[in-house]
PDB file of C-alpha atoms in Angstrom:
ATOM      1  CA  MET A 513      69.917  43.872 210.552  1.00 48.00           C
ATOM      2  CA  THR A 514      73.224  42.504 209.721  1.00 68.00           C
ATOM      3  CA  GLY A 515      75.670  43.913 207.434  1.00 87.00           C
ATOM      4  CA  ILE A 516      75.302  40.577 205.367  1.00 92.00           C
ATOM      5  CA  GLU A 517      71.703  41.086 204.919  1.00 91.00           C
ATOM      6  CA  SER A 518      72.120  44.593 204.076  1.00 91.00           C
ATOM      7  CA  ALA A 519      74.935  44.044 201.427  1.00 92.00           C
ATOM      8  CA  ILE A 520      72.662  41.431 199.722  1.00 92.00           C
ATOM      9  CA  GLY A 521      69.546  43.731 199.666  1.00 90.00           C
ATOM     10  CA  TYR A 522      71.906  46.580 198.254  1.00 90.00           C
ATOM     11  CA  VAL A 523      73.473  44.377 195.777  1.00 89.00           C
ATOM     12  CA  TYR A 524      70.256  43.027 194.458  1.00 90.00           C
ATOM     13  CA  ALA A 525      68.780  46.886 194.098  1.00 86.00           C
ATOM     14  CA  TRP A 526      72.408  47.518 192.518  1.00 86.00           C
ATOM     15  CA  VAL A 527      71.477  44.888 189.893  1.00 85.00           C
ATOM     16  CA  LEU A 528      67.980  45.501 189.456  1.00 85.00           C
ATOM     17  CA  ARG A 529      68.877  49.489 188.789  1.00 82.00           C
ATOM     18  CA  GLN A 530      71.221  48.313 185.931  1.00 79.00           C
ATOM     19  CA  ALA A 531      68.589  46.312 184.431  1.00 73.00           C
ATOM     20  CA  ASP A 532      66.130  49.272 184.492  1.00 67.00           C
ATOM     21  CA  PRO A 533      66.399  51.507 181.434  1.00 56.00           C
ATOM     22  CA  VAL A 534      63.678  53.684 183.130  1.00 56.00           C
ATOM     23  CA  THR A 535      65.885  54.753 186.301  1.00 55.00           C
ATOM     24  CA  GLY A 536      68.410  57.015 184.254  1.00 52.00           C
ATOM     25  CA  PRO A 537      71.503  58.370 185.849  1.00 52.00           C
ATOM     26  CA  PRO A 538      71.157  60.073 189.292  1.00 53.00           C
ATOM     27  CA  ASP A 539      70.395  63.726 189.400  1.00 54.00           C
ATOM     28  CA  SER A 540      72.311  65.241 192.231  1.00 55.00           C
ATOM     29  CA  ALA A 541      75.840  65.183 193.794  1.00 56.00           C
ATOM     30  CA  GLY A 542      74.338  63.045 196.478  1.00 59.00           C
ATOM     31  CA  ASP A 543      72.817  60.351 194.324  1.00 74.00           C
ATOM     32  CA  HIS A 544      76.062  60.444 192.118  1.00 80.00           C
ATOM     33  CA  ALA A 545      77.803  59.497 195.600  1.00 86.00           C
ATOM     34  CA  LEU A 546      75.291  57.137 196.701  1.00 86.00           C
ATOM     35  CA  ALA A 547      75.759  55.384 193.177  1.00 86.00           C
ATOM     36  CA  ALA A 548      79.529  55.272 193.434  1.00 90.00           C
ATOM     37  CA  ALA A 549      79.268  53.697 196.799  1.00 92.00           C
ATOM     38  CA  LEU A 550      76.842  51.064 195.720  1.00 92.00           C
ATOM     39  CA  ASP A 551      79.159  50.458 192.617  1.00 93.00           C
ATOM     40  CA  ARG A 552      81.998  49.662 195.109  1.00 94.00           C
ATOM     41  CA  LEU A 553      79.759  47.582 197.490  1.00 94.00           C
ATOM     42  CA  HIS A 554      78.816  45.689 194.223  1.00 93.00           C
ATOM     43  CA  GLU A 555      82.394  45.177 193.074  1.00 94.00           C
ATOM     44  CA  LEU A 556      83.523  44.075 196.423  1.00 94.00           C
ATOM     45  CA  VAL A 557      81.085  41.378 196.665  1.00 94.00           C
ATOM     46  CA  ASP A 558      81.277  40.342 193.334  1.00 92.00           C
ATOM     47  CA  ARG A 559      84.914  40.079 193.662  1.00 93.00           C
ATOM     48  CA  MET A 560      84.736  37.621 196.690  1.00 91.00           C
ATOM     49  CA  LEU A 561      81.435  35.862 195.373  1.00 90.00           C
ATOM     50  CA  GLY A 562      81.168  36.218 191.509  1.00 85.00           C
ATOM     51  CA  GLU A 563      81.539  32.595 190.803  1.00 89.00           C
ATOM     52  CA  ASP A 564      79.561  31.242 193.786  1.00 93.00           C
ATOM     53  CA  PRO A 565      76.113  29.826 192.476  1.00 95.00           C
ATOM     54  CA  ALA A 566      74.005  31.628 194.942  1.00 94.00           C
ATOM     55  CA  PHE A 567      75.522  34.852 194.222  1.00 91.00           C
ATOM     56  CA  ARG A 568      75.139  34.183 190.360  1.00 92.00           C
ATOM     57  CA  ARG A 569      71.350  33.236 190.945  1.00 94.00           C
ATOM     58  CA  LEU A 570      70.860  36.365 192.857  1.00 91.00           C
ATOM     59  CA  ALA A 571      72.125  38.348 189.972  1.00 88.00           C
ATOM     60  CA  GLU A 572      70.159  36.318 187.452  1.00 92.00           C
ATOM     61  CA  GLU A 573      66.757  36.793 189.405  1.00 92.00           C
ATOM     62  CA  ALA A 574      67.685  40.819 189.656  1.00 88.00           C
ATOM     63  CA  ALA A 575      68.395  40.622 186.064  1.00 86.00           C
ATOM     64  CA  ALA A 576      65.058  38.982 185.144  1.00 89.00           C
ATOM     65  CA  GLY A 577      63.422  41.883 186.886  1.00 84.00           C
ATOM     66  CA  ARG A 578      62.038  40.153 189.658  1.00 88.00           C
ATOM     67  CA  PRO A 579      61.308  43.032 192.299  1.00 89.00           C
ATOM     68  CA  GLN A 580      62.878  40.985 194.836  1.00 91.00           C
ATOM     69  CA  PRO A 581      64.938  37.417 195.220  1.00 93.00           C
ATOM     70  CA  SER A 582      63.340  34.357 196.113  1.00 94.00           C
ATOM     71  CA  ASP A 583      63.640  33.382 199.895  1.00 95.00           C
ATOM     72  CA  ARG A 584      65.850  30.593 198.967  1.00 95.00           C
ATOM     73  CA  THR A 585      68.071  32.571 196.806  1.00 94.00           C
ATOM     74  CA  ARG A 586      68.376  35.407 199.490  1.00 94.00           C
ATOM     75  CA  ARG A 587      69.324  32.920 202.151  1.00 95.00           C
ATOM     76  CA  ARG A 588      71.776  31.164 200.166  1.00 95.00           C
ATOM     77  CA  ALA A 589      73.648  34.557 199.157  1.00 94.00           C
ATOM     78  CA  GLN A 590      73.674  35.459 202.548  1.00 95.00           C
ATOM     79  CA  ASP A 591      75.041  32.233 203.907  1.00 95.00           C
ATOM     80  CA  ALA A 592      77.596  32.323 201.217  1.00 95.00           C
ATOM     81  CA  LEU A 593      78.613  36.155 202.113  1.00 95.00           C
ATOM     82  CA  ALA A 594      78.628  35.292 205.635  1.00 96.00           C
ATOM     83  CA  GLU A 595      80.870  32.374 205.137  1.00 95.00           C
ATOM     84  CA  VAL A 596      83.518  34.450 202.892  1.00 95.00           C
ATOM     85  CA  ALA A 597      83.510  37.367 205.424  1.00 95.00           C
ATOM     86  CA  GLY A 598      83.958  34.913 208.474  1.00 95.00           C
ATOM     87  CA  GLN A 599      87.058  33.466 206.752  1.00 95.00           C
ATOM     88  CA  ASP A 600      88.471  36.668 205.773  1.00 95.00           C
ATOM     89  CA  PRO A 601      88.663  39.489 208.429  1.00 94.00           C
ATOM     90  CA  GLU A 602      90.014  42.048 205.855  1.00 95.00           C
ATOM     91  CA  PHE A 603      87.123  41.357 203.560  1.00 94.00           C
ATOM     92  CA  ALA A 604      84.611  41.353 206.649  1.00 94.00           C
ATOM     93  CA  ALA A 605      85.744  44.749 207.562  1.00 94.00           C
ATOM     94  CA  ALA A 606      85.713  46.215 204.376  1.00 95.00           C
ATOM     95  CA  LEU A 607      82.275  44.869 203.663  1.00 95.00           C
ATOM     96  CA  ASP A 608      81.114  46.696 206.823  1.00 95.00           C
ATOM     97  CA  ARG A 609      82.549  49.917 205.779  1.00 95.00           C
ATOM     98  CA  ALA A 610      81.093  49.722 202.281  1.00 95.00           C
ATOM     99  CA  VAL A 611      77.442  49.016 203.702  1.00 94.00           C
ATOM    100  CA  ALA A 612      77.863  51.700 206.371  1.00 93.00           C
ATOM    101  CA  GLN A 613      78.852  54.125 203.556  1.00 93.00           C
ATOM    102  CA  VAL A 614      76.022  53.343 201.472  1.00 91.00           C
ATOM    103  CA  ARG A 615      73.311  53.664 204.414  1.00 89.00           C
ATOM    104  CA  ALA A 616      74.873  56.804 205.576  1.00 89.00           C
ATOM    105  CA  LEU A 617      74.574  58.461 201.988  1.00 87.00           C
ATOM    106  CA  ALA A 618      71.215  57.022 201.281  1.00 82.00           C
ATOM    107  CA  GLN A 619      70.011  58.689 204.639  1.00 80.00           C
ATOM    108  CA  ASN A 620      71.398  61.897 203.422  1.00 73.00           C
ATOM    109  CA  SER A 621      70.745  61.746 199.977  1.00 63.00           C
ATOM    110  CA  ALA A 622      69.808  65.494 198.224  1.00 48.00           C
ATOM    111  CA  THR A 623      66.683  63.786 196.976  1.00 45.00           C
ATOM    112  CA  GLY A 624      65.515  62.019 200.040  1.00 44.00           C
ATOM    113  CA  VAL A 625      66.200  58.742 198.614  1.00 47.00           C
ATOM    114  CA  ASP A 626      66.179  56.295 201.216  1.00 45.00           C
ATOM    115  CA  ILE A 627      67.789  52.801 200.768  1.00 49.00           C
ATOM    116  CA  HIS A 628      66.952  50.269 203.709  1.00 48.00           C
ATOM    117  CA  ALA A 629      66.369  46.670 204.155  1.00 49.00           C
ATOM    118  CA  ALA A 630      64.650  45.274 207.142  1.00 46.00           C
ATOM    119  CA  HIS A 631      63.745  42.021 208.406  1.00 46.00           C
ATOM    120  CA  GLY A 632      65.112  40.003 205.394  1.00 48.00           C
ATOM    121  CA  SER A 633      63.736  42.403 202.860  1.00 46.00           C
ATOM    122  CA  VAL A 634      65.540  43.468 199.712  1.00 48.00           C
ATOM    123  CA  ALA A 635      66.737  47.150 199.857  1.00 48.00           C
ATOM    124  CA  ALA A 636      65.555  49.387 197.044  1.00 46.00           C
ATOM    125  CA  TRP A 637      66.875  52.729 195.343  1.00 45.00           C
ATOM    126  CA  SER A 638      64.204  53.944 192.693  1.00 43.00           C
ATOM    127  CA  VAL A 639      63.065  50.398 192.380  1.00 39.00           C
ATOM    128  CA  ARG A 640      59.337  49.987 191.624  1.00 35.00           C
ATOM    129  CA  ASP A 641      57.080  47.742 193.436  1.00 37.00           C
ATOM    130  CA  VAL A 642      59.533  46.175 196.046  1.00 38.00           C
ATOM    131  CA  THR A 643      58.201  43.580 198.533  1.00 39.00           C
ATOM    132  CA  LEU A 644      58.701  40.684 200.336  1.00 40.00           C
ATOM    133  CA  GLY A 645      56.745  37.939 201.316  1.00 42.00           C
ATOM    134  CA  ASN A 646      52.939  38.256 200.931  1.00 43.00           C
ATOM    135  CA  PRO A 647      51.662  41.677 199.415  1.00 43.00           C
ATOM    136  CA  PRO A 648      48.759  43.434 201.158  1.00 47.00           C
ATOM    137  CA  GLN A 649      45.739  42.512 199.851  1.00 49.00           C
ATOM    138  CA  PRO A 650      43.330  45.237 198.762  1.00 51.00           C
ATOM    139  CA  VAL A 651      40.513  46.040 201.449  1.00 53.00           C
ATOM    140  CA  PRO A 652      37.020  45.311 200.328  1.00 55.00           C
ATOM    141  CA  GLN A 653      34.744  48.480 199.762  1.00 58.00           C
ATOM    142  CA  GLN A 654      31.718  48.442 201.888  1.00 59.00           C
ATOM    143  CA  GLY A 655      28.901  50.595 200.759  1.00 53.00           C
TER     144      GLY A 655
END
């Protein structure tokens, strides 16, 4: 998992969390630190990609309550972020630090919150029903 993929997943989770009135504020000091780290990551990415059409589409999909971005939108946002990071080493380093901080805080959250994104999935923090690809099908009951 690259920092680019994680960053896009975390940013998507951040927007989902902002749009979800049920989520509520963080409960513990660890959750507050995690929320602050996610805020900083979102601000960093937004500052560089805020007007990029792929990033705007990513935010629109999250704000619309989609539990995950479309594959096309996710790929386009990752490509846009990778391009900017490839052209700006200072931004790339700041992005790596911000993603590492979110990962560390998510793993050490006092409430056991775990934010992770693997194999092109979206990261989630108190987000309901997040899946990528085809959801698992129910197993037929035998009897």
